[in-house]
Short mmCIF file of C-alpha atoms in Angstrom, two decimals:
data_model
loop_
_atom_site.label_atom_id
_atom_site.label_comp_id
_atom_site.label_asym_id
_atom_site.label_seq_id
_atom_site.Cartn_x
_atom_site.Cartn_y
_atom_site.Cartn_z
CA MET A 1 -19.37 26.34 -54.50
CA ALA A 2 -18.89 26.01 -50.33
CA ALA A 3 -21.97 25.98 -48.33
CA PRO A 4 -23.07 29.32 -46.92
CA SER A 5 -22.35 30.11 -43.12
CA SER A 6 -24.61 32.08 -40.95
CA ARG A 7 -22.20 35.13 -41.26
CA TYR A 8 -25.01 37.14 -42.85
CA LEU A 9 -27.56 39.91 -41.63
CA ALA A 10 -31.36 39.92 -42.17
CA LEU A 11 -33.40 43.03 -42.06
CA ALA A 12 -37.36 42.75 -42.13
CA GLY A 13 -40.37 44.55 -41.51
CA PRO A 14 -43.84 45.25 -42.75
CA THR A 15 -44.46 47.14 -46.15
CA ALA A 16 -43.61 50.94 -45.75
CA SER A 17 -41.58 50.33 -42.63
CA GLY A 18 -38.32 51.92 -44.17
CA LYS A 19 -36.38 48.68 -45.13
CA THR A 20 -34.80 49.99 -48.43
CA ALA A 21 -33.61 53.15 -46.70
CA SER A 22 -32.26 51.13 -43.71
CA ALA A 23 -30.46 48.51 -46.00
CA LEU A 24 -28.73 51.12 -48.08
CA ALA A 25 -27.72 52.99 -44.88
CA ILE A 26 -26.04 49.78 -43.62
CA ALA A 27 -24.16 49.13 -46.63
CA ARG A 28 -22.95 52.85 -46.62
CA HIS A 29 -22.15 52.71 -43.08
CA ALA A 30 -20.38 49.35 -43.38
CA HIS A 31 -18.23 50.70 -46.21
CA THR A 32 -17.24 53.83 -44.56
CA HIS A 33 -16.79 52.91 -41.12
CA TRP A 34 -15.86 49.29 -41.16
CA ASN A 35 -14.19 48.82 -44.59
CA LEU A 36 -16.86 46.03 -45.37
CA GLN A 37 -18.64 45.61 -48.66
CA VAL A 38 -22.23 44.76 -48.42
CA GLU A 39 -24.24 43.01 -50.92
CA ILE A 40 -28.07 43.07 -50.60
CA ILE A 41 -30.27 40.18 -51.37
CA SER A 42 -34.02 41.20 -51.94
CA VAL A 43 -36.44 39.24 -49.85
CA ASP A 44 -39.55 40.42 -51.73
CA SER A 45 -41.82 38.32 -53.88
CA ALA A 46 -42.88 41.30 -55.96
CA LEU A 47 -39.51 42.76 -56.81
CA VAL A 48 -38.42 39.66 -58.72
CA TYR A 49 -40.84 41.04 -61.70
CA ARG A 50 -39.48 42.87 -64.51
CA GLY A 51 -41.60 45.93 -65.47
CA MET A 52 -43.30 46.13 -62.08
CA ASP A 53 -41.40 49.17 -60.70
CA ILE A 54 -43.69 51.78 -59.27
CA GLY A 55 -46.40 49.60 -57.71
CA THR A 56 -43.76 47.55 -55.89
CA ALA A 57 -41.68 50.56 -54.53
CA LYS A 58 -38.73 49.06 -56.30
CA PRO A 59 -35.42 50.65 -55.55
CA THR A 60 -34.29 53.18 -57.92
CA ALA A 61 -31.81 52.85 -60.57
CA GLU A 62 -29.50 55.25 -58.74
CA GLU A 63 -30.00 52.98 -55.35
CA LEU A 64 -29.44 49.80 -57.38
CA ALA A 65 -26.24 51.15 -58.67
CA THR A 66 -24.97 52.24 -55.24
CA VAL A 67 -24.88 48.84 -53.63
CA PRO A 68 -24.86 45.45 -55.36
CA HIS A 69 -28.41 43.70 -55.28
CA HIS A 70 -29.66 40.47 -56.07
CA LEU A 71 -32.98 38.66 -56.93
CA ILE A 72 -34.65 42.01 -58.37
CA ASP A 73 -35.87 41.93 -62.00
CA ILE A 74 -35.19 38.39 -62.37
CA ILE A 75 -38.36 36.92 -64.15
CA ASP A 76 -41.04 38.24 -66.32
CA PRO A 77 -44.68 38.72 -64.93
CA ARG A 78 -46.00 35.63 -66.72
CA GLU A 79 -43.56 33.31 -64.82
CA SER A 80 -43.89 32.27 -61.00
CA TYR A 81 -41.33 32.05 -58.27
CA SER A 82 -41.61 30.04 -55.32
CA ALA A 83 -40.33 30.15 -51.59
CA ALA A 84 -38.47 26.93 -52.52
CA GLN A 85 -36.95 28.65 -55.45
CA PHE A 86 -35.83 31.60 -53.24
CA ALA A 87 -34.35 29.50 -50.63
CA ARG A 88 -32.16 27.71 -53.30
CA ASP A 89 -31.15 31.02 -54.79
CA ALA A 90 -30.59 32.83 -51.73
CA GLN A 91 -28.26 30.04 -50.28
CA GLN A 92 -26.13 30.06 -53.57
CA LEU A 93 -26.08 33.90 -53.38
CA ILE A 94 -24.99 34.09 -49.74
CA ALA A 95 -22.18 31.31 -50.47
CA GLY A 96 -21.07 33.58 -53.35
CA ILE A 97 -20.75 36.84 -51.37
CA GLN A 98 -19.15 35.35 -48.51
CA GLN A 99 -16.47 33.90 -50.69
CA ARG A 100 -15.84 37.52 -52.17
CA GLY A 101 -15.19 38.61 -48.71
CA HIS A 102 -18.35 40.70 -48.64
CA LEU A 103 -21.29 40.56 -46.18
CA PRO A 104 -24.63 39.49 -47.43
CA LEU A 105 -27.72 41.55 -46.27
CA LEU A 106 -31.08 39.88 -46.70
CA ALA A 107 -33.65 42.80 -46.69
CA GLY A 108 -37.28 42.42 -47.36
CA GLY A 109 -40.93 41.72 -46.09
CA THR A 110 -42.02 38.38 -47.84
CA MET A 111 -42.01 36.45 -44.58
CA LEU A 112 -42.39 32.90 -46.34
CA TYR A 113 -39.21 33.62 -47.88
CA PHE A 114 -37.27 34.28 -44.71
CA LYS A 115 -38.92 31.28 -43.11
CA ALA A 116 -37.72 29.07 -45.88
CA LEU A 117 -34.26 30.31 -45.50
CA PHE A 118 -34.37 30.23 -41.73
CA GLU A 119 -36.17 27.08 -41.08
CA GLY A 120 -36.55 25.39 -44.58
CA LEU A 121 -39.69 24.04 -46.38
CA SER A 122 -41.11 20.68 -46.28
CA GLU A 123 -41.65 18.53 -49.29
CA LEU A 124 -45.42 19.34 -50.21
CA PRO A 125 -47.48 16.97 -52.26
CA GLU A 126 -47.67 17.40 -55.92
CA ALA A 127 -50.38 19.62 -57.39
CA GLU A 128 -53.69 17.85 -58.51
CA PRO A 129 -55.31 19.85 -61.38
CA ALA A 130 -58.63 18.24 -61.03
CA LEU A 131 -58.87 18.96 -57.31
CA ARG A 132 -57.64 22.54 -57.97
CA SER A 133 -60.19 22.69 -60.65
CA GLN A 134 -63.03 21.66 -58.53
CA LEU A 135 -61.90 24.14 -55.75
CA GLU A 136 -61.92 26.85 -58.19
CA GLN A 137 -65.54 26.09 -59.23
CA GLU A 138 -66.69 26.18 -55.80
CA ALA A 139 -64.90 29.62 -55.21
CA GLN A 140 -66.79 30.86 -58.26
CA ARG A 141 -69.93 29.88 -56.61
CA HIS A 142 -69.01 31.10 -53.11
CA GLY A 143 -66.47 33.39 -53.24
CA TRP A 144 -62.76 33.08 -51.95
CA PRO A 145 -63.50 34.88 -48.53
CA ALA A 146 -66.03 31.63 -47.90
CA MET A 147 -63.26 29.48 -49.00
CA HIS A 148 -60.95 31.38 -46.49
CA ALA A 149 -63.58 30.82 -43.95
CA ARG A 150 -63.53 27.15 -44.55
CA LEU A 151 -59.62 26.98 -44.31
CA THR A 152 -59.84 28.87 -41.04
CA LYS A 153 -61.72 25.85 -39.59
CA ILE A 154 -59.20 23.19 -40.84
CA ASP A 155 -56.00 25.24 -40.80
CA PRO A 156 -56.33 28.09 -38.77
CA VAL A 157 -52.60 28.74 -38.65
CA THR A 158 -52.41 29.00 -42.36
CA ALA A 159 -55.53 30.96 -42.49
CA ALA A 160 -54.38 33.48 -40.28
CA ARG A 161 -51.50 34.57 -42.46
CA LEU A 162 -53.58 34.87 -45.78
CA ALA A 163 -55.91 37.44 -47.01
CA PRO A 164 -59.44 36.27 -47.57
CA ASN A 165 -59.01 36.92 -51.33
CA ASP A 166 -55.72 35.33 -51.77
CA SER A 167 -56.99 32.82 -54.17
CA GLN A 168 -53.58 30.98 -55.06
CA ARG A 169 -52.59 30.26 -51.50
CA ILE A 170 -56.16 29.67 -50.23
CA GLY A 171 -56.61 27.29 -53.16
CA ARG A 172 -53.51 25.50 -52.55
CA ALA A 173 -53.93 25.10 -48.79
CA LEU A 174 -57.20 23.75 -49.33
CA GLU A 175 -55.89 21.41 -52.05
CA VAL A 176 -53.28 20.08 -49.76
CA TRP A 177 -55.75 19.28 -47.03
CA HIS A 178 -58.13 17.47 -49.32
CA ALA A 179 -55.21 15.48 -50.97
CA THR A 180 -53.47 14.46 -47.80
CA GLY A 181 -55.91 15.05 -44.82
CA LYS A 182 -53.37 17.22 -43.21
CA PRO A 183 -53.36 20.87 -43.15
CA LEU A 184 -50.62 22.90 -44.93
CA SER A 185 -49.10 24.07 -41.53
CA HIS A 186 -48.48 20.67 -40.56
CA TRP A 187 -46.23 20.00 -43.78
CA HIS A 188 -44.57 23.22 -43.27
CA ALA A 189 -43.44 22.02 -39.69
CA GLN A 190 -42.05 18.92 -41.09
CA GLY A 191 -38.57 20.18 -41.92
CA SER A 192 -36.78 20.72 -45.08
CA ASP A 193 -35.33 19.54 -48.32
CA THR A 194 -34.18 22.94 -49.42
CA GLY A 195 -30.64 22.38 -48.09
CA VAL A 196 -30.95 25.61 -45.90
CA ALA A 197 -33.02 24.66 -43.03
CA GLY A 198 -31.53 26.25 -39.77
CA LEU A 199 -29.45 28.97 -41.36
CA ARG A 200 -30.12 31.73 -39.14
CA PRO A 201 -28.29 35.07 -39.52
CA LEU A 202 -26.19 36.80 -37.19
CA ALA A 203 -29.22 38.98 -36.32
CA LEU A 204 -32.66 39.40 -37.74
CA ILE A 205 -33.45 43.20 -37.36
CA SER A 206 -37.23 43.82 -37.42
CA LEU A 207 -38.54 47.29 -38.18
CA GLU A 208 -41.85 47.47 -36.21
CA PRO A 209 -43.83 50.76 -35.48
CA SER A 210 -44.64 51.45 -31.87
CA GLU A 211 -47.84 53.29 -33.29
CA ARG A 212 -49.98 51.25 -35.93
CA SER A 213 -51.51 54.57 -37.02
CA TRP A 214 -47.87 55.82 -38.03
CA LEU A 215 -47.57 52.72 -40.47
CA HIS A 216 -51.05 53.37 -41.88
CA GLN A 217 -50.22 56.90 -42.68
CA ARG A 218 -46.91 55.82 -44.36
CA ILE A 219 -48.97 53.36 -46.50
CA ALA A 220 -51.25 55.89 -47.69
CA GLN A 221 -48.81 58.53 -48.44
CA ARG A 222 -46.68 56.02 -50.39
CA PHE A 223 -49.42 54.68 -52.28
CA ASP A 224 -50.47 58.27 -53.33
CA LEU A 225 -46.86 58.87 -54.16
CA MET A 226 -46.98 55.89 -56.52
CA LEU A 227 -49.92 57.34 -58.39
CA GLU A 228 -48.12 60.55 -58.85
CA GLN A 229 -45.17 58.44 -60.20
CA GLY A 230 -47.38 56.78 -62.72
CA PHE A 231 -48.56 53.42 -61.14
CA LEU A 232 -51.66 53.73 -63.21
CA GLN A 233 -49.77 54.07 -66.46
CA GLU A 234 -47.74 51.25 -65.54
CA MET A 235 -50.83 49.12 -64.80
CA GLN A 236 -52.22 50.00 -68.04
CA ALA A 237 -49.06 49.18 -69.95
CA LEU A 238 -48.94 45.75 -68.18
CA ARG A 239 -52.61 45.02 -69.31
CA ALA A 240 -51.87 46.23 -72.78
CA ARG A 241 -49.18 43.23 -73.27
CA GLY A 242 -52.15 41.19 -73.74
CA HIS A 243 -50.70 37.78 -72.09
CA LEU A 244 -51.17 39.00 -68.58
CA HIS A 245 -54.37 37.97 -66.69
CA PRO A 246 -55.29 38.65 -63.13
CA ASN A 247 -54.84 34.98 -61.88
CA LEU A 248 -51.12 35.35 -62.45
CA PRO A 249 -48.90 35.56 -58.92
CA SER A 250 -47.43 38.79 -60.42
CA MET A 251 -50.77 40.53 -60.84
CA ARG A 252 -51.99 39.36 -57.49
CA CYS A 253 -49.57 41.50 -55.98
CA VAL A 254 -51.12 44.07 -53.43
CA GLY A 255 -51.95 47.25 -55.39
CA TYR A 256 -51.81 45.43 -58.91
CA ARG A 257 -54.80 43.18 -57.88
CA GLN A 258 -57.01 46.15 -57.01
CA ALA A 259 -55.81 48.22 -59.89
CA TRP A 260 -56.56 45.33 -62.31
CA GLU A 261 -60.04 44.86 -60.67
CA GLY A 262 -60.82 48.63 -60.74
CA LEU A 263 -60.10 49.08 -64.44
CA ASP A 264 -61.92 46.06 -65.30
CA SER A 265 -65.16 47.19 -63.46
CA GLY A 266 -64.55 50.80 -64.25
CA GLU A 267 -64.52 51.86 -60.75
CA ASP A 268 -63.37 55.33 -59.94
CA LEU A 269 -59.79 55.76 -58.94
CA SER A 270 -60.56 57.01 -55.50
CA VAL A 271 -62.58 53.63 -54.78
CA TRP A 272 -59.93 51.24 -55.87
CA ARG A 273 -57.16 53.47 -54.28
CA GLU A 274 -59.11 52.93 -50.86
CA LYS A 275 -59.17 49.05 -51.43
CA ALA A 276 -55.50 48.99 -52.34
CA ILE A 277 -54.54 50.96 -49.20
CA ALA A 278 -56.62 48.84 -46.99
CA ALA A 279 -55.15 45.55 -48.58
CA THR A 280 -51.78 46.88 -47.92
CA ARG A 281 -52.53 47.63 -44.21
CA GLN A 282 -53.77 43.93 -43.85
CA LEU A 283 -50.63 42.99 -45.48
CA ALA A 284 -48.67 44.80 -43.07
CA LYS A 285 -50.69 43.32 -40.02
CA ARG A 286 -49.79 39.79 -41.34
CA GLN A 287 -46.18 40.66 -41.84
CA LEU A 288 -46.14 41.95 -38.12
CA THR A 289 -47.82 38.76 -36.88
CA TRP A 290 -45.18 36.57 -38.22
CA LEU A 291 -42.31 38.87 -37.20
CA ARG A 292 -43.76 38.71 -33.51
CA SER A 293 -43.78 34.91 -33.54
CA MET A 294 -39.98 34.94 -33.61
CA PRO A 295 -38.69 35.94 -30.37
CA TRP A 296 -35.22 35.94 -31.36
CA ARG A 297 -35.60 38.96 -33.59
CA GLN A 298 -34.02 42.25 -32.44
CA SER A 299 -37.08 44.93 -32.72
CA VAL A 300 -36.48 48.26 -33.68
CA ALA A 301 -39.24 51.06 -33.51
CA CYS A 302 -39.34 52.18 -36.98
CA ASP A 303 -41.24 55.25 -36.02
CA ALA A 304 -38.59 56.27 -33.45
CA GLU A 305 -36.51 59.47 -34.47
CA ASP A 306 -33.43 57.39 -33.95
CA ALA A 307 -34.51 54.42 -35.72
CA LEU A 308 -31.55 54.56 -38.20
CA GLN A 309 -29.03 54.74 -35.53
CA GLN A 310 -30.59 51.80 -33.56
CA VAL A 311 -30.41 49.82 -36.85
CA LEU A 312 -26.77 50.57 -37.14
CA ALA A 313 -26.08 49.82 -33.78
CA ARG A 314 -27.62 46.54 -33.80
CA THR A 315 -25.59 45.89 -36.89
CA GLU A 316 -22.46 46.74 -35.24
CA ALA A 317 -23.21 44.50 -32.20
CA ALA A 318 -24.12 41.70 -34.50
CA LEU A 319 -20.89 41.71 -36.42
CA LYS A 320 -18.80 42.10 -33.17
CA GLY A 321 -20.80 39.06 -31.74
CA GLN A 322 -22.30 40.89 -29.08
CA PRO A 323 -25.88 40.19 -27.90
#
């Protein structure tokens, strides 16, 4: 298969900023007004899991049937999926979509996935089980927030994009530091062996609220809608499978982690609901920090009344080669 070109679009933004609706609108508009078929590639580390539908705000069956989607429901929650895997899969998908004469549209909010595609990922040192076990024992004694504080001192760049309880990524970052004497951010800056380094899109359209309170309200409303749609029942069904546990990457997804911990401890629904909403707000803050570090993005105020029109205008300009 031929290597992909940069003739693709990217749509990013924090959680609850309206990415799904905007991506579908781009696809409909392109088909109706430009006679152009769009295929959407999901850039979301939670949407890859089968059976995790409500808590991930996965597009509905009707939405998925309207426009071709990729990298959704591709693995079981027992499995893991890395940024390097995403970069390779996205590269192949982009090339295939382009060969069909269609336009690839990458849409999502997993910023490390975007980084892997735009800039590539470095060859990280192999995992060391003994060192990982030692770090996990320390975390059991002191807690992951304390381990995060340690990471802040040795690798502030990496620590700034991680939640204090993100055990998997904090552990990996500390492991890399102890194994090599160099921070994870150093390795990420070294270049790539993914084969897609420097593959920037025609445009990166970034949905960013002008008022943070608007996004916070949207996050709370969306989580309450998830509860109404049966998120608690979805979580109970996942736990009932018997082979899932809270240390899996799938169960560390925002919302799922808090629900699992709440069900384990017998917390009232209102308590872990607040924790889940707070964690989602922290996720959105980290996503916005990442986006604002990319001056070449094209920002659209997602809380503006004409946000969708702005997205479509940016899309058309990018396809016409305009700035």
